[in-house]
Amino acid sequence: MTQTPQGKPLPEITDLTRPFWSAARNGKLVMQKCKACGTLDFLPKPWCIECGDRRLEWTEVKPQGTVYSHTTAYTVMMNYPAWKDDLPVVICIIDLDDGPRMYGQLTDCPPEKVRIGMRVKAYFEPIGEDAAVPKFRPA
């Protein structure tokens, strides 16, 4: 597994996922949109989750939304000690303003201040020359 210099795992970038990581590296949030039914979806797939059509195009979406759900990790995740200094880590499911849901880390907010319905905005943390991770902070 490839890791950052800090010992954190890097995502496996494939032909299917490369547009997402590259757009994030350029400060944009993109998702696949079905040309047949218009469904937007997070997590790249080779077909539409609603109608099964394979004609998907990458579309930029607004990088803001509201917290749908959240959880906080207080211990090291996945046995990677490099994350110890990041604890606690708040992970949210975000209802994006353009419709789809996605999960992401919420930063710059103590866990006890996170609320369902809280407005958040994405920012992009570089993880290499070709990729960045979208994370969220309070809007």
PDB file of C-alpha atoms in Angstrom:
ATOM      1  CA  MET A   1       0.000   0.000   0.000  1.00  0.00           C
ATOM      2  CA  THR A   2       1.304   3.428  -0.948  1.00  0.00           C
ATOM      3  CA  GLN A   3       1.549   5.929   1.895  1.00  0.00           C
ATOM      4  CA  THR A   4       2.142   9.611   2.429  1.00  0.00           C
ATOM      5  CA  PRO A   5       5.442  10.680   4.003  1.00  0.00           C
ATOM      6  CA  GLN A   6       3.481  10.871   7.283  1.00  0.00           C
ATOM      7  CA  GLY A   7       2.558   7.163   7.030  1.00  0.00           C
ATOM      8  CA  LYS A   8      -1.080   7.612   6.023  1.00  0.00           C
ATOM      9  CA  PRO A   9      -2.473   5.370   3.255  1.00  0.00           C
ATOM     10  CA  LEU A  10      -3.094   6.869  -0.163  1.00  0.00           C
ATOM     11  CA  PRO A  11      -6.169   5.899  -2.180  1.00  0.00           C
ATOM     12  CA  GLU A  12      -5.745   3.540  -5.081  1.00  0.00           C
ATOM     13  CA  ILE A  13      -6.247   5.803  -8.070  1.00  0.00           C
ATOM     14  CA  THR A  14      -7.727   3.926 -11.021  1.00  0.00           C
ATOM     15  CA  ASP A  15      -8.995   4.997 -14.435  1.00  0.00           C
ATOM     16  CA  LEU A  16     -12.488   5.052 -12.911  1.00  0.00           C
ATOM     17  CA  THR A  17     -11.592   7.246  -9.912  1.00  0.00           C
ATOM     18  CA  ARG A  18      -8.862   9.459 -11.411  1.00  0.00           C
ATOM     19  CA  PRO A  19     -11.245  12.276 -12.492  1.00  0.00           C
ATOM     20  CA  PHE A  20     -12.486  12.639  -8.895  1.00  0.00           C
ATOM     21  CA  TRP A  21      -8.980  12.818  -7.370  1.00  0.00           C
ATOM     22  CA  SER A  22      -7.629  15.096 -10.113  1.00  0.00           C
ATOM     23  CA  ALA A  23     -10.527  17.526  -9.808  1.00  0.00           C
ATOM     24  CA  ALA A  24     -10.057  17.631  -6.025  1.00  0.00           C
ATOM     25  CA  ARG A  25      -6.366  18.400  -6.579  1.00  0.00           C
ATOM     26  CA  ASN A  26      -7.563  21.376  -8.641  1.00  0.00           C
ATOM     27  CA  GLY A  27      -9.962  22.522  -5.905  1.00  0.00           C
ATOM     28  CA  LYS A  28     -13.152  21.178  -7.500  1.00  0.00           C
ATOM     29  CA  LEU A  29     -15.713  18.668  -6.295  1.00  0.00           C
ATOM     30  CA  VAL A  30     -16.993  16.446  -9.094  1.00  0.00           C
ATOM     31  CA  MET A  31     -19.383  13.537  -9.251  1.00  0.00           C
ATOM     32  CA  GLN A  32     -20.712  11.282 -11.930  1.00  0.00           C
ATOM     33  CA  LYS A  33     -23.992  12.311 -13.530  1.00  0.00           C
ATOM     34  CA  CYS A  34     -26.105   9.908 -15.562  1.00  0.00           C
ATOM     35  CA  LYS A  35     -26.876  11.152 -19.056  1.00  0.00           C
ATOM     36  CA  ALA A  36     -30.065   9.064 -19.140  1.00  0.00           C
ATOM     37  CA  CYS A  37     -31.804   9.989 -15.871  1.00  0.00           C
ATOM     38  CA  GLY A  38     -29.687  12.836 -14.435  1.00  0.00           C
ATOM     39  CA  THR A  39     -28.819  11.099 -11.166  1.00  0.00           C
ATOM     40  CA  LEU A  40     -25.730  12.434  -9.392  1.00  0.00           C
ATOM     41  CA  ASP A  41     -23.788   9.957  -7.269  1.00  0.00           C
ATOM     42  CA  PHE A  42     -20.765   9.859  -5.015  1.00  0.00           C
ATOM     43  CA  LEU A  43     -18.331   6.974  -5.223  1.00  0.00           C
ATOM     44  CA  PRO A  44     -17.391   6.386  -8.838  1.00  0.00           C
ATOM     45  CA  LYS A  45     -19.112   3.448 -10.498  1.00  0.00           C
ATOM     46  CA  PRO A  46     -19.261   2.129 -14.039  1.00  0.00           C
ATOM     47  CA  TRP A  47     -23.085   2.445 -14.147  1.00  0.00           C
ATOM     48  CA  CYS A  48     -25.894   4.630 -12.787  1.00  0.00           C
ATOM     49  CA  ILE A  49     -27.208   3.590  -9.370  1.00  0.00           C
ATOM     50  CA  GLU A  50     -30.782   4.476 -10.410  1.00  0.00           C
ATOM     51  CA  CYS A  51     -31.264   3.257 -13.973  1.00  0.00           C
ATOM     52  CA  GLY A  52     -28.154   1.190 -14.742  1.00  0.00           C
ATOM     53  CA  ASP A  53     -27.140   3.299 -17.742  1.00  0.00           C
ATOM     54  CA  ARG A  54     -23.402   3.378 -18.398  1.00  0.00           C
ATOM     55  CA  ARG A  55     -23.322   6.871 -19.908  1.00  0.00           C
ATOM     56  CA  LEU A  56     -21.906   8.805 -16.968  1.00  0.00           C
ATOM     57  CA  GLU A  57     -20.181  12.162 -17.175  1.00  0.00           C
ATOM     58  CA  TRP A  58     -18.149  13.989 -14.563  1.00  0.00           C
ATOM     59  CA  THR A  59     -19.936  17.123 -13.385  1.00  0.00           C
ATOM     60  CA  GLU A  60     -18.795  19.780 -10.952  1.00  0.00           C
ATOM     61  CA  VAL A  61     -21.077  20.110  -7.927  1.00  0.00           C
ATOM     62  CA  LYS A  62     -21.361  22.845  -5.324  1.00  0.00           C
ATOM     63  CA  PRO A  63     -18.879  22.116  -2.515  1.00  0.00           C
ATOM     64  CA  GLN A  64     -21.279  22.869   0.308  1.00  0.00           C
ATOM     65  CA  GLY A  65     -24.142  21.210   2.119  1.00  0.00           C
ATOM     66  CA  THR A  66     -25.492  20.158   5.489  1.00  0.00           C
ATOM     67  CA  VAL A  67     -24.524  17.456   7.962  1.00  0.00           C
ATOM     68  CA  TYR A  68     -26.935  14.524   7.665  1.00  0.00           C
ATOM     69  CA  SER A  69     -25.178  12.298  10.202  1.00  0.00           C
ATOM     70  CA  HIS A  70     -21.857  12.173  12.035  1.00  0.00           C
ATOM     71  CA  THR A  71     -19.618  10.078  14.242  1.00  0.00           C
ATOM     72  CA  THR A  72     -16.378  10.732  16.056  1.00  0.00           C
ATOM     73  CA  ALA A  73     -13.360   8.428  16.322  1.00  0.00           C
ATOM     74  CA  TYR A  74     -11.323   8.833  19.493  1.00  0.00           C
ATOM     75  CA  THR A  75      -8.873   5.999  18.829  1.00  0.00           C
ATOM     76  CA  VAL A  76      -6.466   5.304  15.990  1.00  0.00           C
ATOM     77  CA  MET A  77      -8.315   4.028  12.936  1.00  0.00           C
ATOM     78  CA  MET A  78      -7.273   0.996  10.919  1.00  0.00           C
ATOM     79  CA  ASN A  79      -4.104   0.472  12.956  1.00  0.00           C
ATOM     80  CA  TYR A  80      -2.344   3.453  11.396  1.00  0.00           C
ATOM     81  CA  PRO A  81      -0.461   5.178  14.208  1.00  0.00           C
ATOM     82  CA  ALA A  82       0.193   8.161  11.898  1.00  0.00           C
ATOM     83  CA  TRP A  83      -3.399   9.267  12.553  1.00  0.00           C
ATOM     84  CA  LYS A  84      -2.884   9.516  16.307  1.00  0.00           C
ATOM     85  CA  ASP A  85      -2.077  13.239  16.150  1.00  0.00           C
ATOM     86  CA  ASP A  86      -5.316  13.893  14.205  1.00  0.00           C
ATOM     87  CA  LEU A  87      -7.630  12.521  16.911  1.00  0.00           C
ATOM     88  CA  PRO A  88     -10.454  12.992  17.479  1.00  0.00           C
ATOM     89  CA  VAL A  89     -11.635  12.606  13.878  1.00  0.00           C
ATOM     90  CA  VAL A  90     -15.186  13.642  12.979  1.00  0.00           C
ATOM     91  CA  ILE A  91     -16.662  11.835   9.966  1.00  0.00           C
ATOM     92  CA  CYS A  92     -19.925  13.083   8.476  1.00  0.00           C
ATOM     93  CA  ILE A  93     -22.406  12.153   5.824  1.00  0.00           C
ATOM     94  CA  ILE A  94     -23.080  15.405   3.981  1.00  0.00           C
ATOM     95  CA  ASP A  95     -26.226  16.265   2.012  1.00  0.00           C
ATOM     96  CA  LEU A  96     -24.679  18.366  -0.746  1.00  0.00           C
ATOM     97  CA  ASP A  97     -26.676  21.333  -2.007  1.00  0.00           C
ATOM     98  CA  ASP A  98     -26.763  19.786  -5.502  1.00  0.00           C
ATOM     99  CA  GLY A  99     -28.505  16.659  -4.183  1.00  0.00           C
ATOM    100  CA  PRO A 100     -26.181  13.726  -3.636  1.00  0.00           C
ATOM    101  CA  ARG A 101     -24.795  12.580  -0.322  1.00  0.00           C
ATOM    102  CA  MET A 102     -21.155  11.980   0.380  1.00  0.00           C
ATOM    103  CA  TYR A 103     -19.057  11.241   3.407  1.00  0.00           C
ATOM    104  CA  GLY A 104     -16.117  13.308   4.510  1.00  0.00           C
ATOM    105  CA  GLN A 105     -14.059  14.447   7.446  1.00  0.00           C
ATOM    106  CA  LEU A 106     -15.192  17.561   9.296  1.00  0.00           C
ATOM    107  CA  THR A 107     -12.321  19.684  10.594  1.00  0.00           C
ATOM    108  CA  ASP A 108     -12.010  22.963  12.483  1.00  0.00           C
ATOM    109  CA  CYS A 109     -14.937  22.035  14.722  1.00  0.00           C
ATOM    110  CA  PRO A 110     -14.837  20.324  18.124  1.00  0.00           C
ATOM    111  CA  PRO A 111     -16.881  17.084  18.150  1.00  0.00           C
ATOM    112  CA  GLU A 112     -19.290  18.450  20.753  1.00  0.00           C
ATOM    113  CA  LYS A 113     -20.201  21.358  18.424  1.00  0.00           C
ATOM    114  CA  VAL A 114     -21.182  19.204  15.408  1.00  0.00           C
ATOM    115  CA  ARG A 115     -24.929  19.207  14.747  1.00  0.00           C
ATOM    116  CA  ILE A 116     -27.220  17.531  12.239  1.00  0.00           C
ATOM    117  CA  GLY A 117     -28.262  20.250   9.793  1.00  0.00           C
ATOM    118  CA  MET A 118     -25.024  22.204  10.317  1.00  0.00           C
ATOM    119  CA  ARG A 119     -23.864  24.000   7.172  1.00  0.00           C
ATOM    120  CA  VAL A 120     -20.457  22.914   5.883  1.00  0.00           C
ATOM    121  CA  LYS A 121     -18.185  23.750   2.971  1.00  0.00           C
ATOM    122  CA  ALA A 122     -15.551  21.586   1.295  1.00  0.00           C
ATOM    123  CA  TYR A 123     -11.876  22.373   1.045  1.00  0.00           C
ATOM    124  CA  PHE A 124      -9.227  20.214  -0.550  1.00  0.00           C
ATOM    125  CA  GLU A 125      -6.183  18.792   1.224  1.00  0.00           C
ATOM    126  CA  PRO A 126      -3.419  17.726  -1.194  1.00  0.00           C
ATOM    127  CA  ILE A 127      -2.221  14.154  -0.696  1.00  0.00           C
ATOM    128  CA  GLY A 128       0.177  14.006  -3.615  1.00  0.00           C
ATOM    129  CA  GLU A 129       0.954  15.556  -6.961  1.00  0.00           C
ATOM    130  CA  ASP A 130      -2.129  14.049  -8.580  1.00  0.00           C
ATOM    131  CA  ALA A 131      -4.749  14.004  -5.842  1.00  0.00           C
ATOM    132  CA  ALA A 132      -6.369  15.831  -2.963  1.00  0.00           C
ATOM    133  CA  VAL A 133      -8.979  14.763  -0.414  1.00  0.00           C
ATOM    134  CA  PRO A 134     -12.127  16.821  -0.044  1.00  0.00           C
ATOM    135  CA  LYS A 135     -12.711  17.621   3.622  1.00  0.00           C
ATOM    136  CA  PHE A 136     -15.307  19.869   5.206  1.00  0.00           C
ATOM    137  CA  ARG A 137     -15.374  22.678   7.751  1.00  0.00           C
ATOM    138  CA  PRO A 138     -18.252  24.723   9.160  1.00  0.00           C
ATOM    139  CA  ALA A 139     -19.585  27.227   6.634  1.00  0.00           C
TER     140      ALA A 139
END
